[in-house]
Every structure is written in structure tokens, then in C-alpha cells.
Short mmCIF file of C-alpha atoms and ligand atoms in Angstrom, two decimals:
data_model
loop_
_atom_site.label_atom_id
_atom_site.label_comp_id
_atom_site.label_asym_id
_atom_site.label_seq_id
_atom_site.Cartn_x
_atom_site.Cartn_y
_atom_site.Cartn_z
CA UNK A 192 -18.08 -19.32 22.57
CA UNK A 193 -20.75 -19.49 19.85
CA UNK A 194 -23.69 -22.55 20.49
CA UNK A 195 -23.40 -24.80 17.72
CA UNK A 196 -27.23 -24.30 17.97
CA UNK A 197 -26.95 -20.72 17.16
CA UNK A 198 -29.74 -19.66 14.24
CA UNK A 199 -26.85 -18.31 11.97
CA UNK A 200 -24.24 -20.91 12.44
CA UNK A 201 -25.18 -22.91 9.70
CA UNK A 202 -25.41 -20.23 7.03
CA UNK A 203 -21.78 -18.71 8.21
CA UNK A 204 -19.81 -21.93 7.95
CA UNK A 205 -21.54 -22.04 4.51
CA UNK A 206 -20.27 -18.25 3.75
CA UNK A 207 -17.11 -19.11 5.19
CA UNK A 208 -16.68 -22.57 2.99
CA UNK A 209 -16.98 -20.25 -0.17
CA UNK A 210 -14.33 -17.60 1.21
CA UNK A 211 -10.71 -17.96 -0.25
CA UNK A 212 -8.06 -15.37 0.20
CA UNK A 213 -5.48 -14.86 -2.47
CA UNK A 214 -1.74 -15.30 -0.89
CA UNK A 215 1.29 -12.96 -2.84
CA UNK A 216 3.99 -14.71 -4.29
CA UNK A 217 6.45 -11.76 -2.84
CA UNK A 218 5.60 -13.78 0.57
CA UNK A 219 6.07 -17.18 0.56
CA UNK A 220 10.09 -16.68 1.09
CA UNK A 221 11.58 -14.67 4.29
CA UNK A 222 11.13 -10.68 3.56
CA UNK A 223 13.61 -8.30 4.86
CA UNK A 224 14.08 -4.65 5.70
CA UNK A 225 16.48 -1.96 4.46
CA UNK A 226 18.83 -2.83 7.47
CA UNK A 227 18.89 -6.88 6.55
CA UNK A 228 17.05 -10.01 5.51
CA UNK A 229 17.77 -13.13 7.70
CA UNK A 230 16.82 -16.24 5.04
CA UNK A 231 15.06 -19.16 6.25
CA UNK A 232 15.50 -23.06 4.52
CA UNK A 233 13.56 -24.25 1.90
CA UNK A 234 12.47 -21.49 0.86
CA UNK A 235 10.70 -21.37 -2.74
CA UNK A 236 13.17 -20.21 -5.80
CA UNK A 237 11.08 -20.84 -8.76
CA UNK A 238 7.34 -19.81 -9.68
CA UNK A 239 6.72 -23.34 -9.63
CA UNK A 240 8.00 -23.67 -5.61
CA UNK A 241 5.45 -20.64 -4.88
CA UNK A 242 2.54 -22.18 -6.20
CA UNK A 243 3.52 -25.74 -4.33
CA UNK A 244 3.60 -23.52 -1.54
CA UNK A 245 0.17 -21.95 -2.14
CA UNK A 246 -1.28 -25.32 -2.86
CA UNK A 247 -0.18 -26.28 0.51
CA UNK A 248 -1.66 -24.10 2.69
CA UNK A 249 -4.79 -24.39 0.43
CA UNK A 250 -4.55 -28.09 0.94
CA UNK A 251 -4.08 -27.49 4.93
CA UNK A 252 -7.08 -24.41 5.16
CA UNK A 253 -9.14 -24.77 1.83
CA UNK A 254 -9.38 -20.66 2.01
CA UNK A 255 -6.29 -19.93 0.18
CA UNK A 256 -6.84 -20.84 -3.33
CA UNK A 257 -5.57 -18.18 -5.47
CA UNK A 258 -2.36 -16.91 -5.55
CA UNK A 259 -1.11 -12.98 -7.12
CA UNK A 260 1.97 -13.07 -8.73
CA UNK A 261 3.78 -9.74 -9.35
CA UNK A 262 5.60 -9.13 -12.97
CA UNK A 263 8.63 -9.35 -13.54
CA UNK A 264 9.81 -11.39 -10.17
CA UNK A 265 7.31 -14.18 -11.23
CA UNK A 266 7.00 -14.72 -15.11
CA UNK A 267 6.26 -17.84 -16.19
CA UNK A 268 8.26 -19.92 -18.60
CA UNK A 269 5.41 -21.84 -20.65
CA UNK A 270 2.11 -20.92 -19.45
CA UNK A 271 0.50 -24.08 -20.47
CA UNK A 272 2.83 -25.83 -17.70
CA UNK A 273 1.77 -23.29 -15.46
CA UNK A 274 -1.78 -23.11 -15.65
CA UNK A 275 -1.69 -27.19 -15.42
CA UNK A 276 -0.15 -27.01 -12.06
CA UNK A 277 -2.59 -24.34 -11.29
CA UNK A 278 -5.13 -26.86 -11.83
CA UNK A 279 -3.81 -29.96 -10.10
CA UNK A 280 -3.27 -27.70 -7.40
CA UNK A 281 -6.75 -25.87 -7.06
CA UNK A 282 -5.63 -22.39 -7.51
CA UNK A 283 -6.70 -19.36 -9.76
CA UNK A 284 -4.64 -16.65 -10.22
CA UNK A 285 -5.97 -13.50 -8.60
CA UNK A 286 -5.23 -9.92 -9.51
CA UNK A 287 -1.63 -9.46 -11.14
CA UNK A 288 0.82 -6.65 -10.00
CA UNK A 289 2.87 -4.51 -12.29
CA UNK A 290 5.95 -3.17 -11.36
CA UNK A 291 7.77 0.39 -12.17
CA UNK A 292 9.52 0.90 -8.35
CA UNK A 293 12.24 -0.92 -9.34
CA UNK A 294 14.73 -0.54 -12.21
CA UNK A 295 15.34 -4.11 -14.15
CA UNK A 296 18.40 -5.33 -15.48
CA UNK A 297 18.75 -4.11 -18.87
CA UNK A 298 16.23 -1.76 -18.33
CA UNK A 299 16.70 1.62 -20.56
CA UNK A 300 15.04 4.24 -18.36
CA UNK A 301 15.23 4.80 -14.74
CA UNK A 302 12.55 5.28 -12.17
CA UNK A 303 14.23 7.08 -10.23
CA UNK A 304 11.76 10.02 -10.10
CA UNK A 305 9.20 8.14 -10.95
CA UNK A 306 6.88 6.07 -12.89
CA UNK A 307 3.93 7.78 -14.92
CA UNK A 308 4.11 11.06 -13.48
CA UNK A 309 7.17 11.32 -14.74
CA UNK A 310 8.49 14.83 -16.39
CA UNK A 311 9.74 12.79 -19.31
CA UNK A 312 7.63 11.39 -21.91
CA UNK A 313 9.58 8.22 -22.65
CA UNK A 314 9.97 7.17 -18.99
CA UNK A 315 6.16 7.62 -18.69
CA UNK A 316 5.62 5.42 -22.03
CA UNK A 317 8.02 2.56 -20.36
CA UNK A 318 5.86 2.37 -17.73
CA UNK A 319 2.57 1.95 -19.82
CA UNK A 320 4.31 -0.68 -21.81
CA UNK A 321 5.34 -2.76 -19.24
CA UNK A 322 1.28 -2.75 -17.67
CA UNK A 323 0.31 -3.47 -20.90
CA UNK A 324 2.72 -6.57 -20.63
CA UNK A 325 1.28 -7.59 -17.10
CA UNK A 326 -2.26 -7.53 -18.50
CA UNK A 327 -0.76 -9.54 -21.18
CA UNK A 328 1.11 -12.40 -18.57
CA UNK A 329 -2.18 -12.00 -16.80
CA UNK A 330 -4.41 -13.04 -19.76
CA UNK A 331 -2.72 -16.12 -20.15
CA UNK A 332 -2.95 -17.49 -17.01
CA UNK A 333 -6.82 -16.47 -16.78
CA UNK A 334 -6.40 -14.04 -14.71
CA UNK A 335 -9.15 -10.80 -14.38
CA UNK A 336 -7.47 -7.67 -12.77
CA UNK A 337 -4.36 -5.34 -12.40
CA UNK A 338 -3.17 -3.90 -10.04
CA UNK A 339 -1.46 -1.06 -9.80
CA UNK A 340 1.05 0.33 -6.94
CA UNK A 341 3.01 3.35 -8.18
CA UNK A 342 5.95 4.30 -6.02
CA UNK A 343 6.05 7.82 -7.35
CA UNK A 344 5.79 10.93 -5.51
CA UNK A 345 8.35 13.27 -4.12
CA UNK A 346 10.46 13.64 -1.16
CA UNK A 347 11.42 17.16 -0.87
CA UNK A 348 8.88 20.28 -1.18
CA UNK A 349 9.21 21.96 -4.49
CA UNK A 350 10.82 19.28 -6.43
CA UNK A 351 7.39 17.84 -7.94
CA UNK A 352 4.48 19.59 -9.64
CA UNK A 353 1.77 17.69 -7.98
CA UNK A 354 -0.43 18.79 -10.83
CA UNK A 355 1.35 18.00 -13.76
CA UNK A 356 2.17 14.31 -12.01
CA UNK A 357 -1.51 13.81 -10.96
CA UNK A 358 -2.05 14.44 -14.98
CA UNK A 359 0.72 12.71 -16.00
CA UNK A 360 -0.05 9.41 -14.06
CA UNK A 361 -3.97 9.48 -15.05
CA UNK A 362 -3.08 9.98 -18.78
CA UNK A 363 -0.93 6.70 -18.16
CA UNK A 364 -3.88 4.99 -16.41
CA UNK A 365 -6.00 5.80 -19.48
CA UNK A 366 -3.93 3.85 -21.35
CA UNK A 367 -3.43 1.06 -19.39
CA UNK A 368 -7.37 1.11 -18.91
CA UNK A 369 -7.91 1.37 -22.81
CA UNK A 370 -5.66 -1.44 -22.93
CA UNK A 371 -7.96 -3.86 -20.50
CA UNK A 372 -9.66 -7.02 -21.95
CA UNK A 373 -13.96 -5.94 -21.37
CA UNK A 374 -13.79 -8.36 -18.50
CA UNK A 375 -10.84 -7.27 -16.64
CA UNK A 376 -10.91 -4.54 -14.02
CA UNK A 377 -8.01 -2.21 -13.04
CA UNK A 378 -7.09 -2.21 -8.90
CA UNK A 379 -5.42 1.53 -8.42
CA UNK A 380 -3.74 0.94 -4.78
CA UNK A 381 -2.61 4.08 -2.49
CA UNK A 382 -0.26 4.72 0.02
CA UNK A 383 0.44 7.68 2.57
CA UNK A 384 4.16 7.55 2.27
CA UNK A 385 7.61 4.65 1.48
CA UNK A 386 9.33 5.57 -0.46
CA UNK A 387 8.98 8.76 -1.33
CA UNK A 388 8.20 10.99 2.21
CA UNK A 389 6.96 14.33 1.20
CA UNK A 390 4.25 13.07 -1.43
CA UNK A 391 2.92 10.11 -3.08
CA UNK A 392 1.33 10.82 -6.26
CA UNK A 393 -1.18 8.39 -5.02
CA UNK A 394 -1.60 9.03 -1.51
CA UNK A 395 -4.72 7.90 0.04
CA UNK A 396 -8.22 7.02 -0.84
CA UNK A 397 -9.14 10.32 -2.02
CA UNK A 398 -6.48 10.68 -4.63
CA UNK A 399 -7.40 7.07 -5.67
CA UNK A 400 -10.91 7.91 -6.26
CA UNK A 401 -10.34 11.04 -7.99
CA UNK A 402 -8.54 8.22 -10.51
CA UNK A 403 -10.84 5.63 -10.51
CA UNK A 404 -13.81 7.83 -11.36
CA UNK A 405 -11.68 9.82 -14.12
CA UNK A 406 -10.77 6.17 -15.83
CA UNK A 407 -14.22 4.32 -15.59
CA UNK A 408 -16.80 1.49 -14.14
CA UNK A 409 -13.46 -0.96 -14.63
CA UNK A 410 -11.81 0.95 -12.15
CA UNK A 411 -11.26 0.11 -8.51
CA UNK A 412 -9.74 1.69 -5.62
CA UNK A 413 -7.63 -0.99 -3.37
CA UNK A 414 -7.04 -0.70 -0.07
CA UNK A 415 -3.69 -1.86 1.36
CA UNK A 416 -4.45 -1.75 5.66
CA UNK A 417 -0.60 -0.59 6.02
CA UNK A 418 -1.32 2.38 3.64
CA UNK A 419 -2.73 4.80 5.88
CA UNK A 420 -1.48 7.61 8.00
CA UNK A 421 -1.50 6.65 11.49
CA UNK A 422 -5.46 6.59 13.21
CA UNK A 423 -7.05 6.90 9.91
CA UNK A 424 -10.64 5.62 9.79
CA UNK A 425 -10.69 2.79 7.79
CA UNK A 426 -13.62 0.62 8.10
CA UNK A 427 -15.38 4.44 7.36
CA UNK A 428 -13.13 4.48 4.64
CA UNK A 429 -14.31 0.99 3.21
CA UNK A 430 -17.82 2.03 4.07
CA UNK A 431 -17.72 4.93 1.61
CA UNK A 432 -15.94 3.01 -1.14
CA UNK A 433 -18.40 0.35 -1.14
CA UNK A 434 -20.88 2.99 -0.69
CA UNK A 435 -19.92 4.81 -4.41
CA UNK A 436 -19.16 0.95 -5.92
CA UNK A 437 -15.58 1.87 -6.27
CA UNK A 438 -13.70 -0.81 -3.75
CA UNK A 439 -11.52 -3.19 -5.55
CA UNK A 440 -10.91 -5.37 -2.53
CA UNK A 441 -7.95 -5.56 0.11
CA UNK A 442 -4.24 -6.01 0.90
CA UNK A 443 -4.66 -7.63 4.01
CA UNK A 444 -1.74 -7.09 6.85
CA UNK A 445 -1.45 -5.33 10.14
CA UNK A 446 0.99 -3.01 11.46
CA UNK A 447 1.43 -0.89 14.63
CA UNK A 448 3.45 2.34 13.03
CA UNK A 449 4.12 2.26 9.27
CA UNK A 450 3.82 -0.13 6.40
CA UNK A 451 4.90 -3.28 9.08
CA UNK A 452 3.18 -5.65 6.47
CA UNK A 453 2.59 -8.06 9.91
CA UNK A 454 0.66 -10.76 10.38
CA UNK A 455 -3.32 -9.98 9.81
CA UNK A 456 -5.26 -9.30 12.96
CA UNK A 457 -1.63 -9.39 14.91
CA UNK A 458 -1.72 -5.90 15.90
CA UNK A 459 -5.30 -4.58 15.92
CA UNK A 460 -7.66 -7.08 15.46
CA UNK A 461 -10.40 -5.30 16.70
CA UNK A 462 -10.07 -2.68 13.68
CA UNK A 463 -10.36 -6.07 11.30
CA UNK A 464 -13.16 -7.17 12.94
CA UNK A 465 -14.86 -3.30 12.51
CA UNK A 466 -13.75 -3.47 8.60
CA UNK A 467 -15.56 -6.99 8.45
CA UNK A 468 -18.26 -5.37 9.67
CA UNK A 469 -18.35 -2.49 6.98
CA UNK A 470 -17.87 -4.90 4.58
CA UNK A 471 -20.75 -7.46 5.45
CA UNK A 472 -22.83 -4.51 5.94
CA UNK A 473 -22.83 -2.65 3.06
CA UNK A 474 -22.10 -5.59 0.61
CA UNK A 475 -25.50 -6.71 1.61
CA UNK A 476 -26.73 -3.62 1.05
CA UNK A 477 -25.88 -3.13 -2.44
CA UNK A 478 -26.78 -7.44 -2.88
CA UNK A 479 -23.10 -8.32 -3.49
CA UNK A 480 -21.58 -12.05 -3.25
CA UNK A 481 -19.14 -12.03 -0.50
CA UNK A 482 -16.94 -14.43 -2.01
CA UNK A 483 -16.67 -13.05 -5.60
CA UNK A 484 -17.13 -9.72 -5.65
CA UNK A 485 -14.18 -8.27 -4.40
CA UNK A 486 -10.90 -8.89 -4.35
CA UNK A 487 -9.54 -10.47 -1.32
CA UNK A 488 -5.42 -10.93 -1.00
CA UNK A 489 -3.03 -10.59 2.07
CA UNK A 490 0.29 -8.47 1.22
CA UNK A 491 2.55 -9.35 3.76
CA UNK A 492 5.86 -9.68 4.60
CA UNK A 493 7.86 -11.96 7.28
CA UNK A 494 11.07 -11.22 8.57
CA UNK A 495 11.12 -13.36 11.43
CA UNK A 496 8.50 -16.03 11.45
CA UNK A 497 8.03 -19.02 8.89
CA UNK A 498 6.10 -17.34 6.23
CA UNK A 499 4.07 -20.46 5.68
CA UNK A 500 3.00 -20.30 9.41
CA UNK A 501 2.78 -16.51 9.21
CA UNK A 502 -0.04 -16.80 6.33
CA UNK A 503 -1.67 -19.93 7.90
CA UNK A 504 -1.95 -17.33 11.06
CA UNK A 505 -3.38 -14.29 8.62
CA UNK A 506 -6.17 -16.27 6.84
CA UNK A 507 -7.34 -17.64 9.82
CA UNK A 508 -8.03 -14.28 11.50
CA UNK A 509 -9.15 -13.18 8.60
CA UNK A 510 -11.92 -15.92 8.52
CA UNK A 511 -12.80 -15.50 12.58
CA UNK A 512 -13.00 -11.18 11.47
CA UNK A 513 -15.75 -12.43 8.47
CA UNK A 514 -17.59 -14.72 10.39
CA UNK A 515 -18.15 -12.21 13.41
CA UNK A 516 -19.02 -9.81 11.42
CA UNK A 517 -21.32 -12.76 9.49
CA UNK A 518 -23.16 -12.90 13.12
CA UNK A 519 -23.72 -9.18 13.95
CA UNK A 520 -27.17 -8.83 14.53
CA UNK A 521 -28.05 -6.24 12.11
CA UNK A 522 -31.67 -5.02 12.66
CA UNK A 523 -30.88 -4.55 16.48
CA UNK A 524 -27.56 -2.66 15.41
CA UNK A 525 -29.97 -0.29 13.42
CA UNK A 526 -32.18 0.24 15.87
CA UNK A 527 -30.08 1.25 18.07
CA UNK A 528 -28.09 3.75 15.48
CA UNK A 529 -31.51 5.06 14.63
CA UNK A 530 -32.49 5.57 18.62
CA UNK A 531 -28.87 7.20 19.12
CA UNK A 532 -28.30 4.03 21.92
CA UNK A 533 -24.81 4.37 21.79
CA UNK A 534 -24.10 2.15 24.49
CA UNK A 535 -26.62 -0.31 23.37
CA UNK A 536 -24.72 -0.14 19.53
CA UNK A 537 -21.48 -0.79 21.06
CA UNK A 538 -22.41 -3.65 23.33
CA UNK A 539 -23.78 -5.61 19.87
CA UNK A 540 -20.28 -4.77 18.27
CA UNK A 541 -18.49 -6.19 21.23
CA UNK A 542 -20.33 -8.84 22.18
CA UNK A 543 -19.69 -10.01 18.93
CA UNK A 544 -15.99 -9.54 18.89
CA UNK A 545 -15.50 -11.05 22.53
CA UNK A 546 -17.19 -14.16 21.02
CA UNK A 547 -15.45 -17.32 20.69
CA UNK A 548 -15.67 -18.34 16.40
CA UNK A 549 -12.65 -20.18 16.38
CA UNK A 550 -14.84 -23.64 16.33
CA UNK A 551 -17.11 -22.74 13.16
CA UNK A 552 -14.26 -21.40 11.36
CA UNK A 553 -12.52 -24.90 12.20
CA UNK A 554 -16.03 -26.48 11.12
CA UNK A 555 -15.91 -24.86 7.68
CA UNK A 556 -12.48 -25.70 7.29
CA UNK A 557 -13.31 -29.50 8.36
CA UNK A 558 -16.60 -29.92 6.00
CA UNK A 559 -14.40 -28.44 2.73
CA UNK A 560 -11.45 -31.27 3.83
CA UNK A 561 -8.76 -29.34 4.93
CA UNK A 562 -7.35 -29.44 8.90
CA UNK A 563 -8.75 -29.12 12.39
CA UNK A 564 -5.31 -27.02 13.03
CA UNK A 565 -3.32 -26.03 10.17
CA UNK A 566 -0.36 -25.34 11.83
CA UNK A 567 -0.27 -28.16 14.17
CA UNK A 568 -0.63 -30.08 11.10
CA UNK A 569 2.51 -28.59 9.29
CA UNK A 570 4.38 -28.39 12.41
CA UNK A 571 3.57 -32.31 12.96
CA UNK A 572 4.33 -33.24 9.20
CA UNK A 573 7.69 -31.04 9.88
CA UNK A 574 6.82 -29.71 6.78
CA UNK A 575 9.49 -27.31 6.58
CA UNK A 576 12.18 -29.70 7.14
CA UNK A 577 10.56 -31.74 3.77
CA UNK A 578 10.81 -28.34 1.51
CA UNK A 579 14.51 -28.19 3.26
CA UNK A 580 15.48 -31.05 1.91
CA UNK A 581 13.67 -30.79 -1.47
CA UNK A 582 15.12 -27.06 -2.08
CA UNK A 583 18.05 -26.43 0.83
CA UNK A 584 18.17 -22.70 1.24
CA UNK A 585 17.55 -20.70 -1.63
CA UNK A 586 16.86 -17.06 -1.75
CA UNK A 587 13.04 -16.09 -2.95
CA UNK A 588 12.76 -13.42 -5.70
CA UNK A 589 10.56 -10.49 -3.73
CA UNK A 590 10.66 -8.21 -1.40
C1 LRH B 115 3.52 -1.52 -1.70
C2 LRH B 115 2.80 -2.84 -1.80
C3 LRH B 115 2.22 -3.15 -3.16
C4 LRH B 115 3.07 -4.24 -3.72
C5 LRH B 115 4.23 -4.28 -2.85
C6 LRH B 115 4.87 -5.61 -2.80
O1 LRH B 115 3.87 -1.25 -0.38
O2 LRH B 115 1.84 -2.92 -0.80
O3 LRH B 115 0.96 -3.74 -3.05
O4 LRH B 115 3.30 -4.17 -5.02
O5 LRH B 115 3.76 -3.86 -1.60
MN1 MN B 116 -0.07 -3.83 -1.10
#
């Protein structure tokens, strides 16, 4: 366990105090899968419910306090309203998310085969409208980033041009990046496969770069963990994005084969740890602030746990990854990567991760006023059977 005496303890549970992670508005109700959705009670049915539910597990961690809504399943009514509950809660509103992977209601065009890639003109003009009206939501409720997840791709050889759709969907981006406030940035988010499953027209980091670099200094490559093709380097991945100045930030989750969208640090939490330590790393090396600098947001989904407990669960390991990585003594890690030690590299990493954080990250937690134990608190409160009560069982717009 780490000695409350240790030189760096002091300056990590200060770090740590100034660390919030942004929870998704698609996860505060019960997810589902393709072959069912099993609904829990009290269960938020209103954008309203969401951000109570945010400004609870704020209230119970003080790390949570900003919440990502995604447009259309969360637009508000009468932003004023909004952005005062925002407020009396202690929440900003972190990166919004567009939406062309589903057809709305109403809606004139189908993307069916896609969003901006698109072979047809008007589809492709849709789907720069309706980012233009996320920026637009966004704006009003003070928010400073898109993001964008596009579905599109192909699921049969031959059916897609992959040129004409990689030139189709960056001549969308442009617009949507012409259309950006000066202080907003653009998050372009990849993913290996789901659901298309012969290509994604953004597939991995590569492909996202290629955009990101073609669009401008506004634009960001995010990295989703469940995006990747099974064993793909990621930490090396974040290294090299941080490296060029192009990472956006993260979709926390974990997940054992495809896009699980698990728990954080449920699965492979040594792999979070190794991405902390990328991140701490070469953030310092380029002078960035931890806490601001990137964008920081779990994208998960819970089909059979609470989803309040799940996300009380994620930000915590996501606060013990940071603050190991925080203690990772850095000259002796060179040292040893410059005197080709391997053993003596990997015995710093480990070390590390075999250590015992859980106390300063319950420190930090303590000193900004929220719980020793979040979840024993909620369980003890019996929370859930309050919100039960309030809201019975409703069904949360989402995934
Ligand atoms: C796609 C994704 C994307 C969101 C969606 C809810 O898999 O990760 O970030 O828009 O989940
Ligand atoms: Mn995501």
C-alpha cells in the first residue's frame, strides 16, 4: 500500500482533486443488446432525471462533474432551465455527440448505407445539417466540442468505394469544421467494426488521423478503448497521438472480445494502468494540464448491473489507473529504457501497478467532500429504491 509519507502523495491527491470524468447520458438507464434489454427501476426518463443522476454520483465521488449528452435522444426543452440545473448541480457539459446511425421519426433520408460517405448528395447534406444542429444545442449549453461517431462503412466486399467514401465523409467534416465556433474543437472517433463488418469508413487511428490532419489544429482524434481490433497496442497508440498533438481524449470502457462497453478497468486493468502511463508521460512532455486538456468521458453500457454502481465502479478505477501512473518514477524508468534494463523497466511499471492507491484516491475524494465509499454510501441511502419511488420504472432513451 502507498505510505501516506510517500514524497508524491501530496501532489497526486492534489492532481487527482482536479480530475473529473464526464459520464454519457446513453448510460445512466439499463443498456441492452440486439438479443434483449432487461430494464431496471427508477431509471431516468427525462434529460432532467440524467443530470440528477450525474449530480449524484458527482455529489458521492466529486470526479464526475460533466455529463455528454448525445443529440437527438437528449435535447433540451428551454436551455435556460437546463443550464440552471447544470449549475445547482455542479456540472458542465462535456463534448456533445451527433447522431446519423439511426434513422429519426420523420426523418426524410435513410442511413441505411450510410452517413457522409454516402453515394447520394442529399443524404450526405442531412447529415452535415444535423452536426451543424448539435454544435448549435451544444453552444447553448456552453459546451466546447463535437464529437463525431459515423456508423458508415460496408459489410460486403465490393459494395463500397472506399475512396470515394473516405472523400465523401472528409468533404462533410469540412463542413462541419467550417461550421465550429473558434473555440470549439471537433472529436473524430473510430472504430474497427459494429455495425458494418467488412469496413468502417473510419476504422482505426490511422484513418482518423488521415482526417484530423486534412480538417485542421481544431481537430482531434478520440479514442473509444472498445474500438480496436483485438491485441491492438493502445497505450502506443495514445503515445503517438499525443506525440503529433492530435488526441482528443477518451471513451473510457473495457471489454474482453468486441465493443463489450464494460465496466472500466473490469477486464484489463493492467492495459489502463499502461495507457495512464502514456498519458502522464507524454502530457508532461509536451507541458499539458492533466485535468483540462483532454477530453475525459466513459462510454459505457450496463446490461446487468445498476448503472449508477457500474459508473461509481469505472471512475474509481479510472482515478487508482491516473494516480499510479501519477507515481511512476520517471527518471529511473528512463534510465533504464536508455540502458536497455528491460527487467529493471518492467519491475518500475509493476511495482507501481501491484501498489495499493485505493487510500489516496479515497483521500482526494474525502478533502473535495464527497464519500469514503461511494457505493456503500448509495447502497446504505438505498438510493435506488428513492429514484424507484420518485420515477417507478421507466424506459431511458439510449442505447
Ligand atoms: C459507438 C459509440 C459512440 C457513441 C455510441 C453511443 O460505438 O462508442 O461513441 O455515439 O457508442
Ligand atoms: Mn464511444
Amino acid at each position: 500500500m502507498i505510505a501516506a509519507d510517500h514524497p508524491k502523495t501530496e501532489s497526486v491527491i492534489e492532481k487527482l482533486m482536479a480530475f473529473n470524468v464526464a459520464i454519457p447520458s446513453w448510460a445512466l438507464g439499463t443498456g441492452g443488446t440486439r438479443f434483449g434489454r432487461f430494464n431496471g427501476p427508477g431509471e431516468p426518463g427525462s434529460l432532467e432525471e440524467k443530470m440528477e443522476d450525474v449530480g449524484l454520483l458527482h455529489a458521492l465521488n466529486r470526479s464526475s462533474g460533466a455529463i455528454s449528452l448525445h443529440i437527438p435522444w437528449d435535447i433540451p426543452e428551454d436551455y435556460g432551465s437546463i443550464r440552471a440545473r447544470a449549475k445547482l448541480l455542479g456540472l458542465k457539459f462535456d463534448a456533445v455527440n451527433s447522431n446519423t446511425f439511426q434513422d429519426q421519426p420523420g426523418q426524410k433520408l435513410s442511413y441505411k448505407f450510410g452517413s457522409l460517405q454516402h453515394v447520394d448528395k442529399s443524404v450526405r447534406k442531412q447529415a452535415i445539417d444535423h452536426n451543424i444542429e448539435v454544435i448549435k444545442h451544444g453552444i447553448e449549453l456552453g459546451s466546447k466540442a463535437l464529437t463525431v461517431w459515423l456508423s458508415d462503412g460496408s459489410c460486403f466486399p465490393g459494395q463500397l468505394n472506399f475512396r470515394k467514401a473516405f472523400q465523401n465523409t472528409l468533404a462533410g467534416l469540412q463542413e462541419i469544421y467550417a461550421a465550429l465556433p473558434e473555440d470549439w474543437k471537433i472529436f473524430v472517433e473510430y472504430k474497427s467494426f459494429e455495425p458494418n463488418f467488412y469496413s468502417m469508413t473510419v476504422a482505426d487511428w490511422g484513418q482518423s488521423l488521415l482526417y484530423v490532419n486534412k480538417l485542421g489544429p481544431r481537430a482531434y482524434t478520440l479514442v473509444d478503448l472498445g474500438h480496436h481490433l483485438p491485441n491492438a497496442n493502445i497505450e502506443q497508440i495514445v503515445s503517438l497521438l499525443l506525440m503529433e498533438g492530435k488526441l482528443a481524449g477518451f471513451h473510457f470502457n473495457d471489454s474482453k472480445y468486441g465493443d463489450d462497453d464494460i465496466t472500466v478497468g473490469s477486464i484489463r486493468p493492467y492495459q489502463l494502468f499502461l495507457i495512464f502511463n502514456e498519458l502522464v508521460e507524454g502530457m508532461d512532455a509536451r507541458g499539458m494540464n492533466h485535468a483540462n486538456d483532454l477530453g475525459w468521458m466513459i462510454d459505457a453500457s450496463h446490461n446487468v448491473k445498476d448503472p449508477l454502481e457500474d459508473l461509481l465502479q469505472s471512475v474509481e478505477a479510472i482515478m487508482i489507473a491516473y494516480a499510479q501512473a501519477l507515481l511512476v518514477d520517471r527518471k529511473s524508468l528512463e534510465d533504464a529504457q536508455s540502458s536497455n534494463d528491460i527487467v529493471k523497466a518492467q519491475e518500475i511499471l509493476q511495482n507501481i501497478f501491484r501498489t495499493d492507491v485505493r487510500s489516496i484516491v479515497a483521500e482526494a475524494r474525502l478533502r473535495a467532500g464527497g464519500a469514503l465509499d461511494p457505493i456503500q454510501i448509495f447502497r446504505e441511502m438505498d438510493v435506488r429504491s428513492t429514484l424507484t419511488k420518485e420515477r417507478g420504472f421507466k424506459i431511458a432513451t439510449g442505447l
